[in-house]
């Protein structure tokens, strides 16, 4: 009995981190030969997150394009008028063929290609940012948001907002699509101090263990 109670108390003392939370818009996005994508922007409304949740990354699903260097792609937090350039004019003529592309701060940096070097397209890369060399020259209209270089830069704004993915093809003769749409991912609250209810249960459990021990010694 004491072992089971003690195990319960110890489990209450540990605050674990749940998984990341992902919000998606699975509507396919057509990328025209030149100009704005068919959805400009494609939007996702994010609600229900705590203020401690952080923007972890953006994923594009089923990307097709016959000349990726034509593409300008940006993420805007429309609610707070903030933005980050995911990529502009990179990748040369490396065809994208049903490629899932994940942009995150911890991923591989850009070294000459929209999705890596000319050696191949592997899928996971840092956002290009706005002040990186050759970056920030987005050809489509984005209004006048405040731009940042990393997803972590969004920490001083609420994660609950409407986010838009803006895709612009700036050169003729090639086109494509995101056949599976896109998603935006948030990391949950970091491991930290237990909530008040957990603290109360922890204290109650410890008191119970102590009382049980005293009664056993007395008997």
PDB file of C-alpha atoms in Angstrom:
ATOM      1  CA  UNK A   1       0.000   0.000   0.000  1.00  0.00           C
ATOM      2  CA  UNK A   2       2.722   2.445   0.989  1.00  0.00           C
ATOM      3  CA  UNK A   3       4.670   1.662  -2.189  1.00  0.00           C
ATOM      4  CA  UNK A   4       1.657   2.376  -4.396  1.00  0.00           C
ATOM      5  CA  UNK A   5       0.886   5.622  -2.597  1.00  0.00           C
ATOM      6  CA  UNK A   6       4.488   6.771  -2.768  1.00  0.00           C
ATOM      7  CA  UNK A   7       4.604   6.016  -6.492  1.00  0.00           C
ATOM      8  CA  UNK A   8       1.503   8.123  -7.008  1.00  0.00           C
ATOM      9  CA  UNK A   9       2.993  11.014  -5.060  1.00  0.00           C
ATOM     10  CA  UNK A  10       6.244  10.893  -7.007  1.00  0.00           C
ATOM     11  CA  UNK A  11       4.377  10.837 -10.308  1.00  0.00           C
ATOM     12  CA  UNK A  12       2.599  14.032  -9.320  1.00  0.00           C
ATOM     13  CA  UNK A  13       5.952  15.700  -8.711  1.00  0.00           C
ATOM     14  CA  UNK A  14       7.037  15.209 -12.315  1.00  0.00           C
ATOM     15  CA  UNK A  15       5.729  17.655 -14.894  1.00  0.00           C
ATOM     16  CA  UNK A  16       6.191  16.210 -18.344  1.00  0.00           C
ATOM     17  CA  UNK A  17       5.963  17.890 -21.702  1.00  0.00           C
ATOM     18  CA  UNK A  18       3.171  16.674 -23.958  1.00  0.00           C
ATOM     19  CA  UNK A  19       3.723  16.459 -27.678  1.00  0.00           C
ATOM     20  CA  UNK A  20       3.853  19.277 -30.154  1.00  0.00           C
ATOM     21  CA  UNK A  21       0.571  20.666 -31.450  1.00  0.00           C
ATOM     22  CA  UNK A  22       0.034  20.897 -35.184  1.00  0.00           C
ATOM     23  CA  UNK A  23      -2.570  22.928 -37.086  1.00  0.00           C
ATOM     24  CA  UNK A  24      -3.138  22.155 -40.751  1.00  0.00           C
ATOM     25  CA  UNK A  25      -4.804  23.384 -43.912  1.00  0.00           C
ATOM     26  CA  UNK A  26      -4.907  20.408 -46.271  1.00  0.00           C
ATOM     27  CA  UNK A  27      -6.415  22.297 -49.205  1.00  0.00           C
ATOM     28  CA  UNK A  28      -4.086  21.884 -52.209  1.00  0.00           C
ATOM     29  CA  UNK A  29      -2.326  25.067 -53.322  1.00  0.00           C
ATOM     30  CA  UNK A  30      -1.803  25.531 -57.049  1.00  0.00           C
ATOM     31  CA  UNK A  31       1.335  27.444 -58.057  1.00  0.00           C
ATOM     32  CA  UNK A  32       0.793  29.299 -61.302  1.00  0.00           C
ATOM     33  CA  UNK A  33       3.345  29.833 -64.054  1.00  0.00           C
ATOM     34  CA  UNK A  34       3.994  33.343 -62.772  1.00  0.00           C
ATOM     35  CA  UNK A  35       2.300  35.327 -60.020  1.00  0.00           C
ATOM     36  CA  UNK A  36       0.467  34.547 -56.786  1.00  0.00           C
ATOM     37  CA  UNK A  37      -0.384  30.971 -55.852  1.00  0.00           C
ATOM     38  CA  UNK A  38      -3.997  29.880 -56.119  1.00  0.00           C
ATOM     39  CA  UNK A  39      -4.460  30.581 -52.403  1.00  0.00           C
ATOM     40  CA  UNK A  40      -2.662  33.783 -51.476  1.00  0.00           C
ATOM     41  CA  UNK A  41      -2.527  33.356 -48.622  1.00  0.00           C
ATOM     42  CA  UNK A  42      -3.538  29.888 -47.529  1.00  0.00           C
ATOM     43  CA  UNK A  43      -4.607  30.530 -43.939  1.00  0.00           C
ATOM     44  CA  UNK A  44      -4.648  28.612 -40.657  1.00  0.00           C
ATOM     45  CA  UNK A  45      -6.390  29.887 -37.509  1.00  0.00           C
ATOM     46  CA  UNK A  46      -4.538  28.819 -34.348  1.00  0.00           C
ATOM     47  CA  UNK A  47      -6.477  28.900 -31.075  1.00  0.00           C
ATOM     48  CA  UNK A  48      -6.360  27.361 -27.619  1.00  0.00           C
ATOM     49  CA  UNK A  49      -2.604  27.573 -27.028  1.00  0.00           C
ATOM     50  CA  UNK A  50      -1.079  28.903 -23.834  1.00  0.00           C
ATOM     51  CA  UNK A  51       1.144  31.946 -23.911  1.00  0.00           C
ATOM     52  CA  UNK A  52       4.150  29.694 -23.290  1.00  0.00           C
ATOM     53  CA  UNK A  53       3.702  27.734 -26.535  1.00  0.00           C
ATOM     54  CA  UNK A  54       6.385  28.480 -29.108  1.00  0.00           C
ATOM     55  CA  UNK A  55       6.378  28.375 -32.901  1.00  0.00           C
ATOM     56  CA  UNK A  56       8.383  25.286 -33.887  1.00  0.00           C
ATOM     57  CA  UNK A  57       8.130  25.114 -37.642  1.00  0.00           C
ATOM     58  CA  UNK A  58       6.187  24.999 -40.901  1.00  0.00           C
ATOM     59  CA  UNK A  59       5.713  21.957 -43.115  1.00  0.00           C
ATOM     60  CA  UNK A  60       4.753  21.893 -46.797  1.00  0.00           C
ATOM     61  CA  UNK A  61       3.149  18.664 -48.073  1.00  0.00           C
ATOM     62  CA  UNK A  62       3.464  17.157 -51.504  1.00  0.00           C
ATOM     63  CA  UNK A  63       5.505  19.952 -53.079  1.00  0.00           C
ATOM     64  CA  UNK A  64       5.814  19.816 -56.864  1.00  0.00           C
ATOM     65  CA  UNK A  65       7.673  22.334 -58.997  1.00  0.00           C
ATOM     66  CA  UNK A  66       9.869  22.068 -62.088  1.00  0.00           C
ATOM     67  CA  UNK A  67      12.146  24.985 -61.169  1.00  0.00           C
ATOM     68  CA  UNK A  68      12.206  25.751 -57.405  1.00  0.00           C
ATOM     69  CA  UNK A  69      14.388  28.846 -57.888  1.00  0.00           C
ATOM     70  CA  UNK A  70      11.237  30.582 -59.173  1.00  0.00           C
ATOM     71  CA  UNK A  71       9.562  30.339 -55.767  1.00  0.00           C
ATOM     72  CA  UNK A  72       9.199  32.924 -53.010  1.00  0.00           C
ATOM     73  CA  UNK A  73       7.547  31.498 -49.873  1.00  0.00           C
ATOM     74  CA  UNK A  74       6.758  33.419 -46.688  1.00  0.00           C
ATOM     75  CA  UNK A  75       4.880  32.860 -43.433  1.00  0.00           C
ATOM     76  CA  UNK A  76       2.945  35.756 -41.927  1.00  0.00           C
ATOM     77  CA  UNK A  77       1.321  36.004 -38.527  1.00  0.00           C
ATOM     78  CA  UNK A  78      -1.526  38.080 -39.925  1.00  0.00           C
ATOM     79  CA  UNK A  79      -3.015  38.907 -36.521  1.00  0.00           C
ATOM     80  CA  UNK A  80       0.162  40.546 -35.229  1.00  0.00           C
ATOM     81  CA  UNK A  81       1.518  41.672 -38.628  1.00  0.00           C
ATOM     82  CA  UNK A  82       4.750  39.685 -38.329  1.00  0.00           C
ATOM     83  CA  UNK A  83       6.539  37.627 -40.957  1.00  0.00           C
ATOM     84  CA  UNK A  84       9.420  35.360 -41.835  1.00  0.00           C
ATOM     85  CA  UNK A  85      10.732  34.483 -45.287  1.00  0.00           C
ATOM     86  CA  UNK A  86      10.962  30.714 -45.696  1.00  0.00           C
ATOM     87  CA  UNK A  87      12.775  30.892 -49.017  1.00  0.00           C
ATOM     88  CA  UNK A  88      13.343  33.092 -52.046  1.00  0.00           C
ATOM     89  CA  UNK A  89      14.849  32.175 -55.426  1.00  0.00           C
ATOM     90  CA  UNK A  90      16.808  29.106 -54.352  1.00  0.00           C
ATOM     91  CA  UNK A  91      17.215  25.590 -55.611  1.00  0.00           C
ATOM     92  CA  UNK A  92      17.915  26.063 -59.292  1.00  0.00           C
ATOM     93  CA  UNK A  93      16.273  23.519 -61.547  1.00  0.00           C
ATOM     94  CA  UNK A  94      16.126  20.676 -59.017  1.00  0.00           C
ATOM     95  CA  UNK A  95      12.602  19.379 -59.546  1.00  0.00           C
ATOM     96  CA  UNK A  96      10.402  19.013 -56.509  1.00  0.00           C
ATOM     97  CA  UNK A  97       8.352  15.846 -56.849  1.00  0.00           C
ATOM     98  CA  UNK A  98       5.915  15.072 -54.034  1.00  0.00           C
ATOM     99  CA  UNK A  99       8.417  16.389 -51.481  1.00  0.00           C
ATOM    100  CA  UNK A 100       7.491  17.220 -47.890  1.00  0.00           C
ATOM    101  CA  UNK A 101       9.520  20.215 -46.760  1.00  0.00           C
ATOM    102  CA  UNK A 102       9.909  21.057 -43.073  1.00  0.00           C
ATOM    103  CA  UNK A 103      11.232  24.475 -42.065  1.00  0.00           C
ATOM    104  CA  UNK A 104      12.533  24.726 -38.477  1.00  0.00           C
ATOM    105  CA  UNK A 105      15.211  26.765 -36.704  1.00  0.00           C
ATOM    106  CA  UNK A 106      17.219  23.664 -35.772  1.00  0.00           C
ATOM    107  CA  UNK A 107      17.336  22.248 -39.291  1.00  0.00           C
ATOM    108  CA  UNK A 108      20.143  22.375 -41.849  1.00  0.00           C
ATOM    109  CA  UNK A 109      21.118  25.897 -42.988  1.00  0.00           C
ATOM    110  CA  UNK A 110      20.805  26.971 -46.585  1.00  0.00           C
ATOM    111  CA  UNK A 111      23.970  26.645 -48.654  1.00  0.00           C
ATOM    112  CA  UNK A 112      22.937  27.488 -52.162  1.00  0.00           C
ATOM    113  CA  UNK A 113      19.595  25.777 -52.632  1.00  0.00           C
ATOM    114  CA  UNK A 114      16.002  26.325 -51.710  1.00  0.00           C
ATOM    115  CA  UNK A 115      15.915  22.856 -50.174  1.00  0.00           C
ATOM    116  CA  UNK A 116      19.629  22.277 -49.795  1.00  0.00           C
ATOM    117  CA  UNK A 117      22.479  22.219 -52.250  1.00  0.00           C
ATOM    118  CA  UNK A 118      22.377  21.139 -55.875  1.00  0.00           C
ATOM    119  CA  UNK A 119      23.328  17.653 -54.691  1.00  0.00           C
ATOM    120  CA  UNK A 120      19.725  16.877 -53.813  1.00  0.00           C
ATOM    121  CA  UNK A 121      16.516  17.840 -52.085  1.00  0.00           C
ATOM    122  CA  UNK A 122      16.127  16.212 -48.689  1.00  0.00           C
ATOM    123  CA  UNK A 123      13.303  18.229 -47.181  1.00  0.00           C
ATOM    124  CA  UNK A 124      14.309  19.749 -43.792  1.00  0.00           C
ATOM    125  CA  UNK A 125      15.895  23.221 -43.653  1.00  0.00           C
ATOM    126  CA  UNK A 126      16.137  26.439 -41.704  1.00  0.00           C
ATOM    127  CA  UNK A 127      13.902  29.284 -42.806  1.00  0.00           C
ATOM    128  CA  UNK A 128      15.867  31.675 -44.954  1.00  0.00           C
ATOM    129  CA  UNK A 129      14.991  34.615 -42.738  1.00  0.00           C
ATOM    130  CA  UNK A 130      14.882  38.195 -43.911  1.00  0.00           C
ATOM    131  CA  UNK A 131      18.410  39.525 -43.567  1.00  0.00           C
ATOM    132  CA  UNK A 132      20.396  36.510 -44.756  1.00  0.00           C
ATOM    133  CA  UNK A 133      22.472  36.960 -47.940  1.00  0.00           C
ATOM    134  CA  UNK A 134      20.270  36.936 -51.041  1.00  0.00           C
ATOM    135  CA  UNK A 135      17.224  36.796 -48.760  1.00  0.00           C
ATOM    136  CA  UNK A 136      14.257  39.060 -48.304  1.00  0.00           C
ATOM    137  CA  UNK A 137      13.646  39.789 -51.995  1.00  0.00           C
ATOM    138  CA  UNK A 138      10.090  38.497 -51.969  1.00  0.00           C
ATOM    139  CA  UNK A 139       8.487  39.398 -55.290  1.00  0.00           C
ATOM    140  CA  UNK A 140       4.850  39.119 -54.238  1.00  0.00           C
ATOM    141  CA  UNK A 141       2.927  41.589 -52.107  1.00  0.00           C
ATOM    142  CA  UNK A 142       3.155  40.970 -48.349  1.00  0.00           C
ATOM    143  CA  UNK A 143       2.082  44.354 -47.039  1.00  0.00           C
ATOM    144  CA  UNK A 144       4.322  45.879 -44.380  1.00  0.00           C
ATOM    145  CA  UNK A 145       4.830  43.339 -41.590  1.00  0.00           C
ATOM    146  CA  UNK A 146       7.748  43.276 -39.181  1.00  0.00           C
ATOM    147  CA  UNK A 147      10.105  40.565 -40.445  1.00  0.00           C
ATOM    148  CA  UNK A 148      12.200  38.169 -38.382  1.00  0.00           C
ATOM    149  CA  UNK A 149      14.987  35.706 -39.140  1.00  0.00           C
ATOM    150  CA  UNK A 150      13.881  32.776 -36.973  1.00  0.00           C
ATOM    151  CA  UNK A 151      10.702  31.190 -35.660  1.00  0.00           C
ATOM    152  CA  UNK A 152      11.983  31.821 -32.139  1.00  0.00           C
ATOM    153  CA  UNK A 153      11.692  35.544 -32.852  1.00  0.00           C
ATOM    154  CA  UNK A 154       7.923  35.204 -32.538  1.00  0.00           C
ATOM    155  CA  UNK A 155       8.205  34.502 -28.795  1.00  0.00           C
ATOM    156  CA  UNK A 156       7.040  37.971 -27.740  1.00  0.00           C
ATOM    157  CA  UNK A 157       3.627  37.613 -29.415  1.00  0.00           C
ATOM    158  CA  UNK A 158       0.703  35.345 -28.568  1.00  0.00           C
ATOM    159  CA  UNK A 159       0.799  32.053 -30.494  1.00  0.00           C
ATOM    160  CA  UNK A 160      -2.969  32.303 -30.998  1.00  0.00           C
ATOM    161  CA  UNK A 161      -3.361  34.047 -34.343  1.00  0.00           C
ATOM    162  CA  UNK A 162      -4.247  33.604 -37.999  1.00  0.00           C
ATOM    163  CA  UNK A 163      -1.203  32.522 -40.003  1.00  0.00           C
ATOM    164  CA  UNK A 164      -0.885  32.802 -43.763  1.00  0.00           C
ATOM    165  CA  UNK A 165       1.369  30.963 -46.208  1.00  0.00           C
ATOM    166  CA  UNK A 166       2.245  33.177 -49.184  1.00  0.00           C
ATOM    167  CA  UNK A 167       3.696  31.569 -52.322  1.00  0.00           C
ATOM    168  CA  UNK A 168       4.732  33.594 -55.344  1.00  0.00           C
ATOM    169  CA  UNK A 169       6.241  32.294 -58.589  1.00  0.00           C
ATOM    170  CA  UNK A 170       8.383  35.092 -59.994  1.00  0.00           C
ATOM    171  CA  UNK A 171       9.381  33.625 -63.385  1.00  0.00           C
ATOM    172  CA  UNK A 172       7.467  32.162 -66.302  1.00  0.00           C
ATOM    173  CA  UNK A 173       7.657  28.689 -67.886  1.00  0.00           C
ATOM    174  CA  UNK A 174       7.381  26.534 -64.732  1.00  0.00           C
ATOM    175  CA  UNK A 175       4.571  25.770 -62.310  1.00  0.00           C
ATOM    176  CA  UNK A 176       3.647  23.393 -59.514  1.00  0.00           C
ATOM    177  CA  UNK A 177       1.555  22.834 -56.414  1.00  0.00           C
ATOM    178  CA  UNK A 178       1.422  21.784 -52.779  1.00  0.00           C
ATOM    179  CA  UNK A 179      -0.842  18.774 -53.184  1.00  0.00           C
ATOM    180  CA  UNK A 180      -1.307  18.256 -49.444  1.00  0.00           C
ATOM    181  CA  UNK A 181      -1.402  21.843 -48.237  1.00  0.00           C
ATOM    182  CA  UNK A 182       0.654  22.833 -45.203  1.00  0.00           C
ATOM    183  CA  UNK A 183       0.802  22.868 -41.426  1.00  0.00           C
ATOM    184  CA  UNK A 184       2.219  24.956 -38.613  1.00  0.00           C
ATOM    185  CA  UNK A 185       3.641  23.338 -35.487  1.00  0.00           C
ATOM    186  CA  UNK A 186       3.973  24.622 -31.932  1.00  0.00           C
ATOM    187  CA  UNK A 187       5.973  23.251 -29.021  1.00  0.00           C
ATOM    188  CA  UNK A 188       4.032  22.901 -25.782  1.00  0.00           C
ATOM    189  CA  UNK A 189       4.935  24.635 -22.550  1.00  0.00           C
ATOM    190  CA  UNK A 190       8.431  23.677 -21.360  1.00  0.00           C
ATOM    191  CA  UNK A 191       8.924  21.431 -18.361  1.00  0.00           C
ATOM    192  CA  UNK A 192       8.498  23.611 -15.289  1.00  0.00           C
ATOM    193  CA  UNK A 193       6.816  24.180 -11.950  1.00  0.00           C
ATOM    194  CA  UNK A 194       3.766  21.994 -11.250  1.00  0.00           C
ATOM    195  CA  UNK A 195       0.356  23.620 -11.479  1.00  0.00           C
ATOM    196  CA  UNK A 196      -1.395  24.560  -8.194  1.00  0.00           C
ATOM    197  CA  UNK A 197      -3.675  21.505  -8.332  1.00  0.00           C
ATOM    198  CA  UNK A 198      -0.672  19.215  -8.714  1.00  0.00           C
ATOM    199  CA  UNK A 199       1.098  20.944  -5.819  1.00  0.00           C
ATOM    200  CA  UNK A 200      -1.983  20.436  -3.604  1.00  0.00           C
ATOM    201  CA  UNK A 201      -2.207  16.738  -4.497  1.00  0.00           C
ATOM    202  CA  UNK A 202       1.507  16.340  -3.938  1.00  0.00           C
ATOM    203  CA  UNK A 203       1.273  17.866  -0.475  1.00  0.00           C
ATOM    204  CA  UNK A 204      -1.783  15.762   0.420  1.00  0.00           C
ATOM    205  CA  UNK A 205      -0.033  12.602  -0.731  1.00  0.00           C
ATOM    206  CA  UNK A 206       3.130  13.337   1.251  1.00  0.00           C
ATOM    207  CA  UNK A 207       1.052  14.042   4.362  1.00  0.00           C
ATOM    208  CA  UNK A 208      -0.745  10.715   3.890  1.00  0.00           C
ATOM    209  CA  UNK A 209       2.526   8.823   3.612  1.00  0.00           C
ATOM    210  CA  UNK A 210       3.819  10.482   6.770  1.00  0.00           C
ATOM    211  CA  UNK A 211       0.612   9.701   8.734  1.00  0.00           C
ATOM    212  CA  UNK A 212       0.637   6.082   7.567  1.00  0.00           C
ATOM    213  CA  UNK A 213       4.227   5.708   8.722  1.00  0.00           C
ATOM    214  CA  UNK A 214       3.482   7.170  12.177  1.00  0.00           C
ATOM    215  CA  UNK A 215       0.478   4.893  12.698  1.00  0.00           C
ATOM    216  CA  UNK A 216       2.496   1.847  11.714  1.00  0.00           C
ATOM    217  CA  UNK A 217       5.290   2.752  14.165  1.00  0.00           C
ATOM    218  CA  UNK A 218       2.716   3.375  16.934  1.00  0.00           C
ATOM    219  CA  UNK A 219       1.056   0.007  16.387  1.00  0.00           C
TER     220      UNK A 219
END
